[in-house]
């Protein structure tokens, strides 16, 4: 164990840890911006500086390892001033539109500027240097004017997604994050997983599908499980006014952490699609007491595409009915089939998209109520 | 899967991926493997006829001919045995049937394996070397292994390989089929299969039947039911008269669409419970509006047997109802009409569920492996992988650590059998089918996702550049693909992802669904159709 002092308090810690890690373990707050626990530390924003006794310069806590006898100050005047200056330098190159920025309320730069009461310096550029919404990716909105060059996106893509889409180009004032060799994200082989967006601390990368739809405090987050593949990623559904308006990473997700794929993160808009079935439907002939065998001709006709539910003429047309009606028809028909042809004349296809509880019930319905083992699902397909 | 995804990603010295397009079909797990290879230096062997995305970072890519997995595996095992690289202690202590198995493998010297598979002999040796030196190696597969008439035998041969190498029951090893759908594992666990009750209790077992007869007050005869691939033709034979389909779309997902259409047309009565008017709804007599995962609470079980809580986030849309409610209502009404069957005093005879947590409580009592999994525990943040038999059991991340379910692991002698459909002069090429990153299965959900359609808005058929030249395609062009059963037209994507002589098509788009062409030749045991090998003819349009 290593002995050291943080803000005058003696502490023991395991060797090999960074100042930031030890500070966190002892509930000492050190602000960070480029650092993220899931990514390799790079130490390039200098937001986390602390003073180490005997050192000539302030040290970045996220990349400086501890040593025996180290004495650290995390909140003295020098440190606070330096951090504020760091923020002012970032703000000097940042548009002043927090008011309408999608990230406001969850922007780490905004939070820190507030904490340190940092303002845009009088000499700041304030302007817009780059095209806004500059990439055609349908899911990801890019506005490099808001970029603070923390490189989290670069690391998220490289280390989590293993894709290397983002990189840094040019130097000094012109330094900028680019996709590939300055091409579009998709051309740089982006898989639209949205990892870079999830890790971006500012409004430089945001989601197009819900851009401008809600402030962070206006959404309810509901932790749930992805309904696409068997990996079983967990994420939060973002809900506003009883509508799903987005998906965000849930850092505590057991399988996937912050990671999601394009389907899990962005293919949710089917939930409120206008084609959703919202009322039970039965074929007209069922309401007329007719048998299917009597209307075979109309069925052949009816299979040709027909728009909507208007003009209900053919016995094979759909009619919307109340639940009671539909359920009675189903039960009546199933019972009749069973009586006439036996339990094994019924078949049940349950669903690999539905809940365990629902699959259990389909199995119970087939085996208990009807008495057949004719139950399967699309595991084979 | 015998192991957990994170233990495989963290501890495997090597991955052997065969018949799984992991980065597109299980994308987040795919990125975990990418990480292990790129950051940790784990070795990666990919056996796949197609140059799928993950081959980019592979140590070795074996491009074997479709439908020659057994010859490939036996050839590799021949080399392992020839060089004495098998795990003798593991074979001795934990397995049986080795000698008979060995005799079969000895029929596959590398030269013969190379001839059948088209993988060069040197590559077979290199692969065997990696497999033998990297302990543990995790074997991963998906539908590329199972969707063959020899699917079950393919799987057994992979188990042979892992026993031979002593990679079973260890972190970072094991046999790991990646389950496709979000809850295909759970649907199987819950008895959504014709041969087993929940938790794989055979319908032919007296003990199991007795148990359910007691719990439910009625059960079935000791006779295995029909699989989906048997029910469809069963309609034409007059065996099946009515179907109740929950959230599935056979017109898109079953083989030989024309045949399926014909079958569904002949049905007396089809009830379809869906969120959209799918392609199959055209044939339905009743259409019941179910809900999406955002509108209900309950559990899904992922590919590593992890049971997780799905939470309702928004109210049900319109008059749509949670699927469990609909099924319960049908059950109640049907039970009134079939009054002589169910013994009403049985503890779980009834259907008066108020929520899915009550259903789970019933599952706890009849499903040993889910015995201790409750919504309350999951809500409290417990992470549970079945088997989890009691309320204080912590769950089981790795299976078979001490012994196999049946005691000793049995080696099975497995021989190569060529695919059912062979190319000939009229249908000279091989088509394989599957999904792409951006879409899901029959596409009912993803075709209604706007951004997805901007990135991948129409069916693309992968055609090798050599074939494109021979066929006279010029860059991107429309091709007609014809099999012995049907024909589709789609955009060609000229790419060396597929080898010459092979095309790859998906079934996400009704106007160009690969299943118009596929055939219903089934594995005799699993009844899974051979989607991965269809003989086709390709022409420019
Ligand atoms: S969306 Fe994913 S693949 Fe694309 S740039 Fe961001 S992290 Fe990389
Ligand atoms: S785009 Fe975002 S994550 Fe990337 S460097 Fe800029 S601010 Fe950081
Ligand atoms: S987010 Fe992607 S990888 Fe994760 S479960 Fe959903 S579909 Fe699978
Ligand atoms: S957080 Fe330490 S340098 Fe950025």
mmCIF file with all atom_site columns, N, CA, C and O in Angstrom, chain B residues 69-75 77 101 104-105 151-163 412-416:
data_model
loop_
_atom_site.group_PDB
_atom_site.id
_atom_site.type_symbol
_atom_site.label_atom_id
_atom_site.label_alt_id
_atom_site.label_comp_id
_atom_site.label_asym_id
_atom_site.label_entity_id
_atom_site.label_seq_id
_atom_site.pdbx_PDB_ins_code
_atom_site.Cartn_x
_atom_site.Cartn_y
_atom_site.Cartn_z
_atom_site.occupancy
_atom_site.B_iso_or_equiv
_atom_site.pdbx_formal_charge
_atom_site.auth_seq_id
_atom_site.auth_comp_id
_atom_site.auth_asym_id
_atom_site.auth_atom_id
_atom_site.pdbx_PDB_model_num
ATOM 1   N N  . UNK B 1 69  ? -19.136 -28.457 -43.325 1.00 0.00 ? 69  UNK B N  1
ATOM 2   C CA . UNK B 1 69  ? -18.599 -28.199 -41.986 1.00 0.00 ? 69  UNK B CA 1
ATOM 3   C C  . UNK B 1 69  ? -18.009 -29.450 -41.341 1.00 0.00 ? 69  UNK B C  1
ATOM 4   O O  . UNK B 1 69  ? -16.973 -29.396 -40.688 1.00 0.00 ? 69  UNK B O  1
ATOM 5   N N  . UNK B 1 70  ? -18.691 -30.574 -41.526 1.00 0.00 ? 70  UNK B N  1
ATOM 6   C CA . UNK B 1 70  ? -18.226 -31.800 -40.867 1.00 0.00 ? 70  UNK B CA 1
ATOM 7   C C  . UNK B 1 70  ? -16.876 -32.236 -41.420 1.00 0.00 ? 70  UNK B C  1
ATOM 8   O O  . UNK B 1 70  ? -15.961 -32.580 -40.658 1.00 0.00 ? 70  UNK B O  1
ATOM 9   N N  . UNK B 1 71  ? -16.747 -32.190 -42.730 1.00 0.00 ? 71  UNK B N  1
ATOM 10  C CA . UNK B 1 71  ? -15.459 -32.557 -43.330 1.00 0.00 ? 71  UNK B CA 1
ATOM 11  C C  . UNK B 1 71  ? -14.360 -31.642 -42.798 1.00 0.00 ? 71  UNK B C  1
ATOM 12  O O  . UNK B 1 71  ? -13.243 -32.083 -42.498 1.00 0.00 ? 71  UNK B O  1
ATOM 13  N N  . UNK B 1 72  ? -14.694 -30.354 -42.652 1.00 0.00 ? 72  UNK B N  1
ATOM 14  C CA . UNK B 1 72  ? -13.714 -29.405 -42.132 1.00 0.00 ? 72  UNK B CA 1
ATOM 15  C C  . UNK B 1 72  ? -13.309 -29.768 -40.699 1.00 0.00 ? 72  UNK B C  1
ATOM 16  O O  . UNK B 1 72  ? -12.127 -29.863 -40.368 1.00 0.00 ? 72  UNK B O  1
ATOM 17  N N  . UNK B 1 73  ? -14.318 -29.983 -39.855 1.00 0.00 ? 73  UNK B N  1
ATOM 18  C CA . UNK B 1 73  ? -14.036 -30.277 -38.447 1.00 0.00 ? 73  UNK B CA 1
ATOM 19  C C  . UNK B 1 73  ? -13.305 -31.599 -38.290 1.00 0.00 ? 73  UNK B C  1
ATOM 20  O O  . UNK B 1 73  ? -12.330 -31.709 -37.538 1.00 0.00 ? 73  UNK B O  1
ATOM 21  N N  . UNK B 1 74  ? -13.758 -32.612 -39.018 1.00 0.00 ? 74  UNK B N  1
ATOM 22  C CA . UNK B 1 74  ? -13.090 -33.910 -38.916 1.00 0.00 ? 74  UNK B CA 1
ATOM 23  C C  . UNK B 1 74  ? -11.652 -33.820 -39.393 1.00 0.00 ? 74  UNK B C  1
ATOM 24  O O  . UNK B 1 74  ? -10.746 -34.421 -38.799 1.00 0.00 ? 74  UNK B O  1
ATOM 25  N N  . UNK B 1 75  ? -11.430 -33.066 -40.456 1.00 0.00 ? 75  UNK B N  1
ATOM 26  C CA . UNK B 1 75  ? -10.068 -32.879 -40.960 1.00 0.00 ? 75  UNK B CA 1
ATOM 27  C C  . UNK B 1 75  ? -9.183  -32.245 -39.893 1.00 0.00 ? 75  UNK B C  1
ATOM 28  O O  . UNK B 1 75  ? -8.039  -32.643 -39.669 1.00 0.00 ? 75  UNK B O  1
ATOM 29  N N  . UNK B 1 77  ? -9.704  -32.333 -36.643 1.00 0.00 ? 77  UNK B N  1
ATOM 30  C CA . UNK B 1 77  ? -9.528  -33.251 -35.513 1.00 0.00 ? 77  UNK B CA 1
ATOM 31  C C  . UNK B 1 77  ? -8.550  -34.373 -35.873 1.00 0.00 ? 77  UNK B C  1
ATOM 32  O O  . UNK B 1 77  ? -7.825  -34.862 -35.016 1.00 0.00 ? 77  UNK B O  1
ATOM 33  N N  . UNK B 1 101 ? -15.391 -42.831 -32.119 1.00 0.00 ? 101 UNK B N  1
ATOM 34  C CA . UNK B 1 101 ? -15.308 -41.509 -32.732 1.00 0.00 ? 101 UNK B CA 1
ATOM 35  C C  . UNK B 1 101 ? -13.996 -41.358 -33.501 1.00 0.00 ? 101 UNK B C  1
ATOM 36  O O  . UNK B 1 101 ? -13.959 -40.882 -34.634 1.00 0.00 ? 101 UNK B O  1
ATOM 37  N N  . UNK B 1 104 ? -13.880 -42.873 -36.940 1.00 0.00 ? 104 UNK B N  1
ATOM 38  C CA . UNK B 1 104 ? -14.540 -42.054 -37.964 1.00 0.00 ? 104 UNK B CA 1
ATOM 39  C C  . UNK B 1 104 ? -13.643 -40.906 -38.400 1.00 0.00 ? 104 UNK B C  1
ATOM 40  O O  . UNK B 1 104 ? -13.460 -40.658 -39.602 1.00 0.00 ? 104 UNK B O  1
ATOM 41  N N  . UNK B 1 105 ? -13.078 -40.203 -37.416 1.00 0.00 ? 105 UNK B N  1
ATOM 42  C CA . UNK B 1 105 ? -12.242 -39.050 -37.748 1.00 0.00 ? 105 UNK B CA 1
ATOM 43  C C  . UNK B 1 105 ? -11.058 -39.476 -38.621 1.00 0.00 ? 105 UNK B C  1
ATOM 44  O O  . UNK B 1 105 ? -10.636 -38.743 -39.526 1.00 0.00 ? 105 UNK B O  1
ATOM 45  N N  . UNK B 1 151 ? -27.610 -30.235 -39.564 1.00 0.00 ? 151 UNK B N  1
ATOM 46  C CA . UNK B 1 151 ? -27.402 -29.245 -38.509 1.00 0.00 ? 151 UNK B CA 1
ATOM 47  C C  . UNK B 1 151 ? -27.061 -29.862 -37.169 1.00 0.00 ? 151 UNK B C  1
ATOM 48  O O  . UNK B 1 151 ? -26.107 -29.445 -36.502 1.00 0.00 ? 151 UNK B O  1
ATOM 49  N N  . UNK B 1 152 ? -27.830 -30.861 -36.774 1.00 0.00 ? 152 UNK B N  1
ATOM 50  C CA . UNK B 1 152 ? -27.598 -31.477 -35.466 1.00 0.00 ? 152 UNK B CA 1
ATOM 51  C C  . UNK B 1 152 ? -26.240 -32.171 -35.431 1.00 0.00 ? 152 UNK B C  1
ATOM 52  O O  . UNK B 1 152 ? -25.508 -32.099 -34.448 1.00 0.00 ? 152 UNK B O  1
ATOM 53  N N  . UNK B 1 153 ? -25.904 -32.806 -36.552 1.00 0.00 ? 153 UNK B N  1
ATOM 54  C CA . UNK B 1 153 ? -24.599 -33.487 -36.605 1.00 0.00 ? 153 UNK B CA 1
ATOM 55  C C  . UNK B 1 153 ? -23.462 -32.471 -36.599 1.00 0.00 ? 153 UNK B C  1
ATOM 56  O O  . UNK B 1 153 ? -22.402 -32.705 -36.004 1.00 0.00 ? 153 UNK B O  1
ATOM 57  N N  . UNK B 1 154 ? -23.662 -31.330 -37.249 1.00 0.00 ? 154 UNK B N  1
ATOM 58  C CA . UNK B 1 154 ? -22.658 -30.259 -37.175 1.00 0.00 ? 154 UNK B CA 1
ATOM 59  C C  . UNK B 1 154 ? -22.388 -29.873 -35.725 1.00 0.00 ? 154 UNK B C  1
ATOM 60  O O  . UNK B 1 154 ? -21.246 -29.732 -35.297 1.00 0.00 ? 154 UNK B O  1
ATOM 61  N N  . UNK B 1 155 ? -23.496 -29.690 -34.984 1.00 0.00 ? 155 UNK B N  1
ATOM 62  C CA . UNK B 1 155 ? -23.361 -29.268 -33.585 1.00 0.00 ? 155 UNK B CA 1
ATOM 63  C C  . UNK B 1 155 ? -22.635 -30.331 -32.771 1.00 0.00 ? 155 UNK B C  1
ATOM 64  O O  . UNK B 1 155 ? -21.741 -30.038 -31.975 1.00 0.00 ? 155 UNK B O  1
ATOM 65  N N  . UNK B 1 156 ? -22.998 -31.593 -33.002 1.00 0.00 ? 156 UNK B N  1
ATOM 66  C CA . UNK B 1 156 ? -22.328 -32.681 -32.270 1.00 0.00 ? 156 UNK B CA 1
ATOM 67  C C  . UNK B 1 156 ? -20.842 -32.711 -32.574 1.00 0.00 ? 156 UNK B C  1
ATOM 68  O O  . UNK B 1 156 ? -20.015 -32.957 -31.690 1.00 0.00 ? 156 UNK B O  1
ATOM 69  N N  . UNK B 1 157 ? -20.496 -32.424 -33.834 1.00 0.00 ? 157 UNK B N  1
ATOM 70  C CA . UNK B 1 157 ? -19.082 -32.467 -34.199 1.00 0.00 ? 157 UNK B CA 1
ATOM 71  C C  . UNK B 1 157 ? -18.317 -31.316 -33.537 1.00 0.00 ? 157 UNK B C  1
ATOM 72  O O  . UNK B 1 157 ? -17.147 -31.456 -33.200 1.00 0.00 ? 157 UNK B O  1
ATOM 73  N N  . UNK B 1 158 ? -18.984 -30.196 -33.340 1.00 0.00 ? 158 UNK B N  1
ATOM 74  C CA . UNK B 1 158 ? -18.343 -29.092 -32.620 1.00 0.00 ? 158 UNK B CA 1
ATOM 75  C C  . UNK B 1 158 ? -18.129 -29.466 -31.151 1.00 0.00 ? 158 UNK B C  1
ATOM 76  O O  . UNK B 1 158 ? -17.105 -29.127 -30.552 1.00 0.00 ? 158 UNK B O  1
ATOM 77  N N  . UNK B 1 159 ? -19.102 -30.178 -30.585 1.00 0.00 ? 159 UNK B N  1
ATOM 78  C CA . UNK B 1 159 ? -18.928 -30.660 -29.207 1.00 0.00 ? 159 UNK B CA 1
ATOM 79  C C  . UNK B 1 159 ? -17.759 -31.647 -29.154 1.00 0.00 ? 159 UNK B C  1
ATOM 80  O O  . UNK B 1 159 ? -16.941 -31.616 -28.227 1.00 0.00 ? 159 UNK B O  1
ATOM 81  N N  . UNK B 1 160 ? -17.652 -32.520 -30.176 1.00 0.00 ? 160 UNK B N  1
ATOM 82  C CA . UNK B 1 160 ? -16.497 -33.431 -30.253 1.00 0.00 ? 160 UNK B CA 1
ATOM 83  C C  . UNK B 1 160 ? -15.193 -32.653 -30.183 1.00 0.00 ? 160 UNK B C  1
ATOM 84  O O  . UNK B 1 160 ? -14.282 -32.985 -29.427 1.00 0.00 ? 160 UNK B O  1
ATOM 85  N N  . UNK B 1 161 ? -15.127 -31.599 -30.983 1.00 0.00 ? 161 UNK B N  1
ATOM 86  C CA . UNK B 1 161 ? -13.898 -30.801 -31.048 1.00 0.00 ? 161 UNK B CA 1
ATOM 87  C C  . UNK B 1 161 ? -13.550 -30.240 -29.675 1.00 0.00 ? 161 UNK B C  1
ATOM 88  O O  . UNK B 1 161 ? -12.403 -30.314 -29.221 1.00 0.00 ? 161 UNK B O  1
ATOM 89  N N  . UNK B 1 162 ? -14.555 -29.674 -28.990 1.00 0.00 ? 162 UNK B N  1
ATOM 90  C CA . UNK B 1 162 ? -14.285 -29.051 -27.693 1.00 0.00 ? 162 UNK B CA 1
ATOM 91  C C  . UNK B 1 162 ? -13.923 -30.083 -26.617 1.00 0.00 ? 162 UNK B C  1
ATOM 92  O O  . UNK B 1 162 ? -13.151 -29.793 -25.712 1.00 0.00 ? 162 UNK B O  1
ATOM 93  N N  . UNK B 1 163 ? -14.490 -31.291 -26.728 1.00 0.00 ? 163 UNK B N  1
ATOM 94  C CA . UNK B 1 163 ? -14.105 -32.332 -25.761 1.00 0.00 ? 163 UNK B CA 1
ATOM 95  C C  . UNK B 1 163 ? -12.690 -32.814 -26.052 1.00 0.00 ? 163 UNK B C  1
ATOM 96  O O  . UNK B 1 163 ? -11.885 -33.043 -25.146 1.00 0.00 ? 163 UNK B O  1
ATOM 97  N N  . UNK B 1 412 ? -19.382 -38.423 -30.473 1.00 0.00 ? 412 UNK B N  1
ATOM 98  C CA . UNK B 1 412 ? -20.259 -39.023 -31.483 1.00 0.00 ? 412 UNK B CA 1
ATOM 99  C C  . UNK B 1 412 ? -19.491 -39.141 -32.799 1.00 0.00 ? 412 UNK B C  1
ATOM 100 O O  . UNK B 1 412 ? -18.924 -38.166 -33.271 1.00 0.00 ? 412 UNK B O  1
ATOM 101 N N  . UNK B 1 413 ? -19.475 -40.329 -33.382 1.00 0.00 ? 413 UNK B N  1
ATOM 102 C CA . UNK B 1 413 ? -18.840 -40.437 -34.700 1.00 0.00 ? 413 UNK B CA 1
ATOM 103 C C  . UNK B 1 413 ? -19.743 -39.779 -35.755 1.00 0.00 ? 413 UNK B C  1
ATOM 104 O O  . UNK B 1 413 ? -20.916 -40.143 -35.877 1.00 0.00 ? 413 UNK B O  1
ATOM 105 N N  . UNK B 1 414 ? -19.222 -38.788 -36.456 1.00 0.00 ? 414 UNK B N  1
ATOM 106 C CA . UNK B 1 414 ? -20.051 -38.023 -37.398 1.00 0.00 ? 414 UNK B CA 1
ATOM 107 C C  . UNK B 1 414 ? -19.406 -38.035 -38.782 1.00 0.00 ? 414 UNK B C  1
ATOM 108 O O  . UNK B 1 414 ? -18.235 -37.680 -38.930 1.00 0.00 ? 414 UNK B O  1
ATOM 109 N N  . UNK B 1 415 ? -20.188 -38.394 -39.787 1.00 0.00 ? 415 UNK B N  1
ATOM 110 C CA . UNK B 1 415 ? -19.686 -38.406 -41.156 1.00 0.00 ? 415 UNK B CA 1
ATOM 111 C C  . UNK B 1 415 ? -20.246 -37.254 -41.974 1.00 0.00 ? 415 UNK B C  1
ATOM 112 O O  . UNK B 1 415 ? -21.349 -36.779 -41.725 1.00 0.00 ? 415 UNK B O  1
ATOM 113 N N  . UNK B 1 416 ? -19.453 -36.817 -42.958 1.00 0.00 ? 416 UNK B N  1
ATOM 114 C CA . UNK B 1 416 ? -19.900 -35.765 -43.870 1.00 0.00 ? 416 UNK B CA 1
ATOM 115 C C  . UNK B 1 416 ? -21.029 -36.266 -44.770 1.00 0.00 ? 416 UNK B C  1
ATOM 116 O O  . UNK B 1 416 ? -20.970 -37.372 -45.289 1.00 0.00 ? 416 UNK B O  1
#
